[in-house]
Amino acid sequence: NENAPVFANETFVVSVRENAPIGTKVTTVSADDADAGRNGYITYSISPGSSAEMFLVDGETGEISTLTTLDYETLTEKTIPLVVIARDKGVPSLSATAAVEVTVLDMNDHCP
């Protein structure tokens, strides 16, 4: 295992509308690994403590989706930072991280 995964971007900047249904796709992160075979196989995860309770990343595809309904008015921070980890299956395993900044967009959710 000679190569660590490399993300397509160091930072992914995306947005999602408040009150989007649970399971709404936010973005897909992508990393490549120059190693062949098992050493080049990548899995994705969200670093614990980086708003991991609000989002889910598909370990195989890197697709990030909402785990909860986001309410603009109740959020302390309107841009939610995540750290995504790409880890290969080599021994020892090598990894890389990328920042994901999810901005929650305010929608008119009050009737006139």
Coordinates of C-alpha atoms in Angstrom, one line a residue:
N1 CA 0.0 0.0 0.0
E2 CA 2.0 2.9 -1.3
N3 CA -0.6 5.6 -2.0
A4 CA -3.1 7.3 0.2
P5 CA -6.5 8.3 -1.2
V6 CA -6.7 11.8 -2.8
F7 CA -9.9 13.7 -2.9
A8 CA -11.0 15.5 -6.1
N9 CA -11.3 18.7 -4.0
E10 CA -9.9 19.7 -0.6
T11 CA -13.2 21.5 0.2
F12 CA -16.7 20.8 -1.1
V13 CA -19.1 23.8 -0.8
V14 CA -22.8 22.9 -1.1
S15 CA -26.2 24.0 0.0
V16 CA -29.5 22.4 0.9
R17 CA -32.9 23.9 1.5
E18 CA -34.2 23.9 5.1
N19 CA -36.9 21.4 5.7
A20 CA -35.6 19.1 2.8
P21 CA -36.9 15.6 3.4
I22 CA -34.7 13.2 5.4
G23 CA -32.5 11.3 2.9
T24 CA -32.1 14.3 0.5
K25 CA -28.9 14.1 -1.4
V26 CA -26.6 17.0 -0.6
T27 CA -23.5 16.1 -2.6
T28 CA -21.2 13.3 -3.6
V29 CA -17.5 13.4 -2.5
S30 CA -15.0 11.5 -4.5
A31 CA -11.4 10.3 -3.9
D32 CA -9.0 8.2 -6.0
D33 CA -6.3 5.8 -4.9
A34 CA -3.4 4.9 -7.3
D35 CA -2.9 1.5 -5.7
A36 CA -4.3 -1.6 -7.4
G37 CA -6.7 -4.2 -5.9
R38 CA -7.7 -4.0 -2.2
N39 CA -5.2 -1.3 -1.5
G40 CA -7.0 1.0 -3.9
Y41 CA -10.5 0.3 -2.6
I42 CA -11.9 3.3 -0.8
T43 CA -14.6 3.7 1.9
Y44 CA -16.0 7.0 3.1
S45 CA -17.1 8.1 6.6
I46 CA -17.9 11.3 8.4
S47 CA -15.5 12.2 11.2
P48 CA -17.3 11.9 14.6
G49 CA -18.2 15.3 16.1
S50 CA -18.4 17.1 12.8
S51 CA -22.2 17.4 12.7
A52 CA -22.2 13.7 12.0
E53 CA -25.7 13.4 13.6
M54 CA -27.2 15.6 10.8
F55 CA -25.7 13.8 7.7
L56 CA -25.0 10.3 6.4
V57 CA -22.3 9.4 3.9
D58 CA -22.7 6.2 1.8
G59 CA -19.5 4.3 2.6
E60 CA -19.1 3.0 -1.0
T61 CA -20.3 5.9 -3.2
G62 CA -19.5 9.0 -1.1
E63 CA -23.0 10.3 -1.4
I64 CA -23.9 12.6 1.5
S65 CA -27.5 12.9 2.5
T66 CA -29.5 14.4 5.3
L67 CA -30.2 12.4 8.4
T68 CA -32.6 14.9 9.9
T69 CA -34.8 17.8 8.8
L70 CA -32.8 21.0 9.0
D71 CA -34.6 24.1 10.3
Y72 CA -32.9 27.3 9.3
E73 CA -34.5 29.3 12.2
T74 CA -33.2 26.9 14.9
L75 CA -29.7 26.4 13.6
T76 CA -27.0 28.3 15.5
E77 CA -24.7 28.1 12.5
K78 CA -26.2 28.4 9.0
T79 CA -23.2 26.7 7.4
I80 CA -22.5 23.3 8.8
P81 CA -18.9 22.0 8.6
L82 CA -18.3 18.3 8.0
V83 CA -15.0 16.4 7.7
V84 CA -15.2 13.4 5.4
I85 CA -12.6 10.6 5.6
A86 CA -11.6 8.4 2.6
R87 CA -9.8 5.3 3.8
D88 CA -8.3 2.6 1.7
K89 CA -8.3 -1.2 2.5
G90 CA -4.5 -1.5 2.6
V91 CA -2.5 -2.8 5.5
P92 CA -1.7 -0.5 7.0
S93 CA -4.7 1.6 5.9
L94 CA -4.1 5.0 4.5
S95 CA -6.6 7.9 4.6
A96 CA -7.3 11.4 3.5
T97 CA -9.8 14.0 4.7
A98 CA -11.8 16.7 2.9
A99 CA -14.0 19.5 4.3
V100 CA -17.6 19.8 3.3
E101 CA -19.4 23.1 4.1
V102 CA -23.2 22.7 3.9
T103 CA -25.1 26.0 3.9
V104 CA -28.7 25.7 4.9
L105 CA -30.9 27.9 2.8
D106 CA -33.8 29.7 4.4
M107 CA -37.2 29.1 2.8
N108 CA -40.5 30.9 3.4
D109 CA -42.1 28.4 5.7
H110 CA -44.7 30.7 7.2
C111 CA -48.1 31.3 5.7
P112 CA -49.0 34.9 5.0

